[in-house]
Amino acid sequence: LMARIRRLLEQYHGDLDYIQEFIQNAEDARASRIFFIVDERTHEDQGIFDRDCASELLGPALLIYNDATFSEKDFKGIQNLRVGSKGNDLDKIGRYGAGFNCAYHYTDCPSFISENEKLCFLDPLRRYILKMNARRPQRPGRMFVIDDQFCKDFPHAREPYSLPDSDQFPLDGSTMFRLPLRTREAPDTLSDTVLRASHFVKQLKKHASEASKMLLFLNSLREIGACHIEADGTLEWLWRVEAKFVLLSASTSLTVAS
C-alpha cells in the first residue's frame, strides 16, 4: 500500500495539482462551492490518536471545504486506497483516478467529516490510530459515526473542522477535509515533502487567476475561495472567485483581500 501511494505521488510535481484534484472531486460531487483554508491553529488532544503521535496531527493543517456530501460509494472508494474511483475518464481534470492520493504529498494521515455525521481517518502507515484499530490492525484507517456516544467519548473531535466564520463553512450538508501538515522528513513517511503553512498561503495567493479560469469550464461549481486562519483563530480571506451567468454568456468575478 505504501509503495503504491509513493508511485502515485510521482505523478504530482506542481503546487497546482492538489488544487485541481480537489476542485475536480467537488465538481464530481456536484458541489457549488469549494474553499481552501490554511489553518495555523493547534488543537487539544482529541483522545482518538496514539498520544505519542497526536502532536503531529493537531497542529497546522490544510483544510478543503465543499458543500456536497459523501455517498456510500465515495466512502468505500476513498478507504480502499488501492484503486481510484474515477477510472480512466479522460474528461476529468484529475489524473485518471489517482485523485485524492495527491494529499499524501503533504500529510500522512488525512481525515474528513461529511454531513456532520461521519468522521473518517486514513492512516496508510497504520501508526496514528493503531490502538483504536486493535481488532482490525490491517485496516489503514477508521470511520466513526458521530452520535451521542461518540460526542461523549470524544468531545473535542470536531473542533479541528470548525472554523471561526462558521456561517461560511457549515458542517451540515457538506464535507471538510483536513490535511495535517507533515512536520518531519523521515524514511517511514509517505513523502519527503515537508512544507510550512506559510508556503500554502503564498502559493494560494498566486493561484487566484488559475482558479478563475477553471471556474469557466465547470458545470456545478460556482465559487472557489482561499483563506488563512492565524494561530490565534483570526480568519482572513485571500481571495474568492464567483461565476456569474447572464443569458448565454458567463463571466467570473474575483475578490482579493487587501
Short mmCIF file of C-alpha atoms in Angstrom, two decimals:
data_model
loop_
_atom_site.label_atom_id
_atom_site.label_comp_id
_atom_site.label_asym_id
_atom_site.label_seq_id
_atom_site.Cartn_x
_atom_site.Cartn_y
_atom_site.Cartn_z
CA LEU A 1 0.00 0.00 0.00
CA MET A 2 2.76 2.47 0.94
CA ALA A 3 4.69 1.61 -2.23
CA ARG A 4 1.61 2.23 -4.38
CA ILE A 5 0.95 5.62 -2.83
CA ARG A 6 4.58 6.61 -3.33
CA ARG A 7 4.37 5.61 -7.01
CA LEU A 8 1.19 7.65 -7.43
CA LEU A 9 2.87 10.67 -5.86
CA GLU A 10 5.49 10.60 -8.61
CA GLN A 11 2.75 11.89 -10.96
CA TYR A 12 2.41 15.11 -8.98
CA HIS A 13 5.04 17.81 -9.17
CA GLY A 14 3.37 21.23 -9.10
CA ASP A 15 1.70 23.25 -6.37
CA LEU A 16 -1.43 23.49 -8.53
CA ASP A 17 -2.01 19.71 -8.61
CA TYR A 18 -3.80 19.38 -5.28
CA ILE A 19 -5.99 22.38 -6.11
CA GLN A 20 -7.03 20.83 -9.41
CA GLU A 21 -7.73 17.46 -7.84
CA PHE A 22 -9.91 18.75 -5.02
CA ILE A 23 -11.76 21.07 -7.39
CA GLN A 24 -12.50 18.14 -9.68
CA ASN A 25 -13.62 15.98 -6.76
CA ALA A 26 -16.01 18.74 -5.68
CA GLU A 27 -17.27 19.13 -9.24
CA ASP A 28 -17.89 15.38 -9.49
CA ALA A 29 -19.86 15.57 -6.22
CA ARG A 30 -21.94 18.42 -7.70
CA ALA A 31 -20.82 20.91 -5.08
CA SER A 32 -21.44 24.58 -5.75
CA ARG A 33 -18.65 25.96 -3.52
CA ILE A 34 -15.14 24.91 -2.57
CA PHE A 35 -12.75 26.74 -0.24
CA PHE A 36 -9.09 26.11 0.60
CA ILE A 37 -8.16 27.06 4.17
CA VAL A 38 -4.65 27.27 5.62
CA ASP A 39 -5.19 26.73 9.35
CA GLU A 40 -2.34 27.52 11.75
CA ARG A 41 -4.26 26.71 14.94
CA THR A 42 -3.19 23.96 17.35
CA HIS A 43 -5.97 21.86 18.88
CA GLU A 44 -6.46 19.87 22.05
CA ASP A 45 -5.79 16.14 22.17
CA GLN A 46 -8.97 14.52 20.90
CA GLY A 47 -8.43 11.13 22.52
CA ILE A 48 -8.59 9.45 19.11
CA PHE A 49 -4.91 9.26 18.27
CA ASP A 50 -2.00 7.47 19.83
CA ARG A 51 -0.69 10.01 22.36
CA ASP A 52 2.86 9.60 21.05
CA CYS A 53 1.68 10.85 17.63
CA ALA A 54 -1.15 13.23 18.50
CA SER A 55 1.03 16.34 18.31
CA GLU A 56 1.82 15.57 14.66
CA LEU A 57 -1.86 15.71 13.71
CA LEU A 58 -3.29 18.54 15.78
CA GLY A 59 -1.13 21.42 14.57
CA PRO A 60 -1.22 23.47 11.33
CA ALA A 61 -3.20 21.91 8.51
CA LEU A 62 -4.61 22.50 5.06
CA LEU A 63 -8.41 22.25 5.04
CA ILE A 64 -10.63 21.89 1.98
CA TYR A 65 -14.34 22.57 2.28
CA ASN A 66 -17.12 21.88 -0.22
CA ASP A 67 -20.90 21.93 0.11
CA ALA A 68 -21.52 18.35 -1.03
CA THR A 69 -21.65 15.11 0.96
CA PHE A 70 -20.12 11.67 0.55
CA SER A 71 -22.20 8.81 -0.84
CA GLU A 72 -21.71 5.27 0.43
CA LYS A 73 -19.76 4.53 -2.75
CA ASP A 74 -17.49 7.51 -2.03
CA PHE A 75 -16.80 6.26 1.50
CA LYS A 76 -15.86 2.82 0.23
CA GLY A 77 -13.73 4.22 -2.58
CA ILE A 78 -11.65 6.62 -0.50
CA GLN A 79 -10.98 3.97 2.15
CA ASN A 80 -9.85 1.48 -0.47
CA LEU A 81 -6.56 3.23 -1.23
CA ARG A 82 -5.55 0.63 -3.80
CA VAL A 83 -7.83 1.91 -6.54
CA GLY A 84 -9.16 5.19 -7.84
CA SER A 85 -12.90 5.72 -8.13
CA LYS A 86 -12.86 7.68 -11.39
CA GLY A 87 -11.37 5.05 -13.64
CA ASN A 88 -9.85 6.25 -16.91
CA ASP A 89 -12.18 9.13 -17.72
CA LEU A 90 -10.08 11.46 -19.82
CA ASP A 91 -12.59 14.29 -19.39
CA LYS A 92 -11.57 14.73 -15.74
CA ILE A 93 -9.15 17.41 -14.59
CA GLY A 94 -7.66 14.83 -12.23
CA ARG A 95 -5.10 12.23 -13.26
CA TYR A 96 -7.02 9.07 -14.08
CA GLY A 97 -8.39 8.48 -10.61
CA ALA A 98 -5.17 9.00 -8.67
CA GLY A 99 -7.19 11.89 -7.26
CA PHE A 100 -7.21 12.18 -3.53
CA ASN A 101 -3.82 10.49 -3.18
CA CYS A 102 -2.09 13.78 -4.03
CA ALA A 103 -2.91 14.75 -0.43
CA TYR A 104 -0.20 12.38 0.78
CA HIS A 105 2.42 14.75 -0.59
CA TYR A 106 1.71 16.93 2.45
CA THR A 107 0.28 14.63 5.13
CA ASP A 108 0.50 11.05 6.38
CA CYS A 109 -2.95 10.94 7.99
CA PRO A 110 -5.68 12.90 6.19
CA SER A 111 -9.20 12.97 7.55
CA PHE A 112 -12.60 14.36 6.67
CA ILE A 113 -16.02 14.95 8.18
CA SER A 114 -19.10 14.62 5.98
CA GLU A 115 -22.60 15.96 6.71
CA ASN A 116 -21.57 16.31 10.36
CA GLU A 117 -22.42 12.61 10.69
CA LYS A 118 -19.29 10.65 9.80
CA LEU A 119 -15.64 11.28 10.65
CA CYS A 120 -13.08 9.31 8.67
CA PHE A 121 -9.31 8.97 9.24
CA LEU A 122 -6.98 7.50 6.63
CA ASP A 123 -3.83 6.03 8.12
CA PRO A 124 -1.82 4.13 5.46
CA LEU A 125 1.18 3.91 7.79
CA ARG A 126 -1.03 2.29 10.45
CA ARG A 127 0.67 4.48 13.02
CA TYR A 128 -1.66 7.17 14.26
CA ILE A 129 -4.84 5.32 15.17
CA LEU A 130 -3.38 1.85 15.55
CA LYS A 131 -4.62 1.37 19.12
CA MET A 132 -8.13 2.23 18.04
CA ASN A 133 -7.83 -0.42 15.34
CA ALA A 134 -6.58 -3.17 17.64
CA ARG A 135 -9.23 -5.59 16.45
CA ARG A 136 -8.54 -4.89 12.77
CA PRO A 137 -4.90 -3.73 12.62
CA GLN A 138 -4.67 -4.47 8.90
CA ARG A 139 -7.08 -1.66 8.07
CA PRO A 140 -5.37 1.65 7.14
CA GLY A 141 -7.88 3.92 8.83
CA ARG A 142 -11.20 4.13 10.59
CA MET A 143 -14.61 5.74 10.19
CA PHE A 144 -16.64 6.98 13.17
CA VAL A 145 -20.37 7.65 13.23
CA ILE A 146 -20.94 10.93 15.08
CA ASP A 147 -23.71 10.02 17.51
CA ASP A 148 -24.37 10.91 21.14
CA GLN A 149 -21.97 8.27 22.43
CA PHE A 150 -19.17 9.45 20.13
CA CYS A 151 -19.64 13.06 21.29
CA LYS A 152 -19.48 11.89 24.89
CA ASP A 153 -16.34 9.80 24.35
CA PHE A 154 -14.56 12.37 22.13
CA PRO A 155 -15.93 15.82 22.98
CA HIS A 156 -13.16 17.70 21.12
CA ALA A 157 -13.08 15.56 17.97
CA ARG A 158 -14.94 18.03 15.73
CA GLU A 159 -13.10 21.17 16.82
CA PRO A 160 -10.35 20.95 14.13
CA TYR A 161 -13.11 21.03 11.46
CA SER A 162 -14.98 24.00 12.96
CA LEU A 163 -13.81 27.37 11.64
CA PRO A 164 -14.11 30.88 13.14
CA ASP A 165 -16.60 32.06 10.48
CA SER A 166 -18.87 29.05 10.92
CA ASP A 167 -21.71 30.52 8.83
CA GLN A 168 -19.45 30.33 5.78
CA PHE A 169 -18.47 26.73 6.47
CA PRO A 170 -21.50 24.87 7.91
CA LEU A 171 -20.69 21.19 8.53
CA ASP A 172 -24.27 20.07 7.89
CA GLY A 173 -24.73 19.10 4.24
CA SER A 174 -21.05 19.47 3.41
CA THR A 175 -17.61 17.85 3.56
CA MET A 176 -14.49 19.20 5.25
CA PHE A 177 -11.12 17.58 4.54
CA ARG A 178 -8.22 18.14 6.93
CA LEU A 179 -4.59 17.51 5.94
CA PRO A 180 -2.30 17.94 8.98
CA LEU A 181 0.96 19.20 7.54
CA ARG A 182 3.90 16.82 7.81
CA THR A 183 6.36 18.10 10.41
CA ARG A 184 9.40 15.96 9.71
CA GLU A 185 11.24 14.22 6.89
CA ALA A 186 11.91 10.55 7.65
CA PRO A 187 12.24 7.22 5.82
CA ASP A 188 8.96 5.99 7.34
CA THR A 189 6.79 8.78 5.90
CA LEU A 190 4.85 8.59 2.63
CA SER A 191 6.71 11.55 1.10
CA ASP A 192 9.81 13.63 1.76
CA THR A 193 7.78 16.82 1.31
CA VAL A 194 7.73 18.99 4.45
CA LEU A 195 6.05 22.38 3.96
CA ARG A 196 5.07 25.08 6.44
CA ALA A 197 1.67 26.76 6.46
CA SER A 198 3.25 29.95 5.12
CA HIS A 199 4.14 28.09 1.92
CA PHE A 200 0.48 27.30 1.21
CA VAL A 201 -0.59 30.88 1.93
CA LYS A 202 1.97 32.13 -0.56
CA GLN A 203 1.05 29.57 -3.23
CA LEU A 204 -2.70 30.04 -2.87
CA LYS A 205 -2.30 33.79 -3.36
CA LYS A 206 -0.63 33.04 -6.70
CA HIS A 207 -3.40 30.74 -7.95
CA ALA A 208 -6.38 33.08 -7.87
CA SER A 209 -6.27 33.71 -11.62
CA GLU A 210 -5.96 29.98 -12.42
CA ALA A 211 -9.00 29.23 -10.26
CA SER A 212 -10.94 31.93 -12.08
CA LYS A 213 -10.14 30.34 -15.45
CA MET A 214 -11.03 26.83 -14.24
CA LEU A 215 -14.40 28.04 -12.99
CA LEU A 216 -15.47 28.96 -16.52
CA PHE A 217 -15.25 25.31 -17.60
CA LEU A 218 -17.05 23.69 -14.66
CA ASN A 219 -20.75 22.88 -14.61
CA SER A 220 -21.56 22.60 -10.92
CA LEU A 221 -19.07 24.75 -9.01
CA ARG A 222 -19.98 28.43 -8.81
CA GLU A 223 -17.49 29.69 -6.23
CA ILE A 224 -13.87 28.96 -5.29
CA GLY A 225 -12.04 30.69 -2.47
CA ALA A 226 -8.96 30.63 -0.23
CA CYS A 227 -8.43 31.92 3.29
CA HIS A 228 -5.89 31.86 6.11
CA ILE A 229 -6.51 31.25 9.82
CA GLU A 230 -3.82 32.62 12.14
CA ALA A 231 -2.70 30.69 15.23
CA ASP A 232 -4.96 32.91 17.37
CA GLY A 233 -8.02 31.99 15.29
CA THR A 234 -8.21 35.16 13.17
CA LEU A 235 -9.59 34.35 9.70
CA GLU A 236 -8.59 36.35 6.61
CA TRP A 237 -9.87 35.74 3.09
CA LEU A 238 -7.09 35.70 0.49
CA TRP A 239 -9.44 35.69 -2.49
CA ARG A 240 -12.83 34.47 -3.70
CA VAL A 241 -13.89 33.74 -7.27
CA GLU A 242 -17.56 33.55 -8.23
CA ALA A 243 -19.14 32.60 -11.56
CA LYS A 244 -21.98 34.75 -12.81
CA PHE A 245 -24.15 33.70 -15.73
CA VAL A 246 -26.15 36.22 -17.77
CA LEU A 247 -28.30 34.79 -20.58
CA LEU A 248 -25.91 32.89 -22.87
CA SER A 249 -22.68 34.38 -21.57
CA ALA A 250 -20.62 33.60 -18.49
CA SER A 251 -18.06 35.56 -16.53
CA THR A 252 -16.17 35.33 -13.29
CA SER A 253 -15.58 37.95 -10.65
CA LEU A 254 -12.53 37.93 -8.41
CA THR A 255 -12.37 39.42 -4.94
CA VAL A 256 -8.88 39.70 -3.44
CA ALA A 257 -8.17 40.61 0.17
CA SER A 258 -6.27 43.88 0.59
#
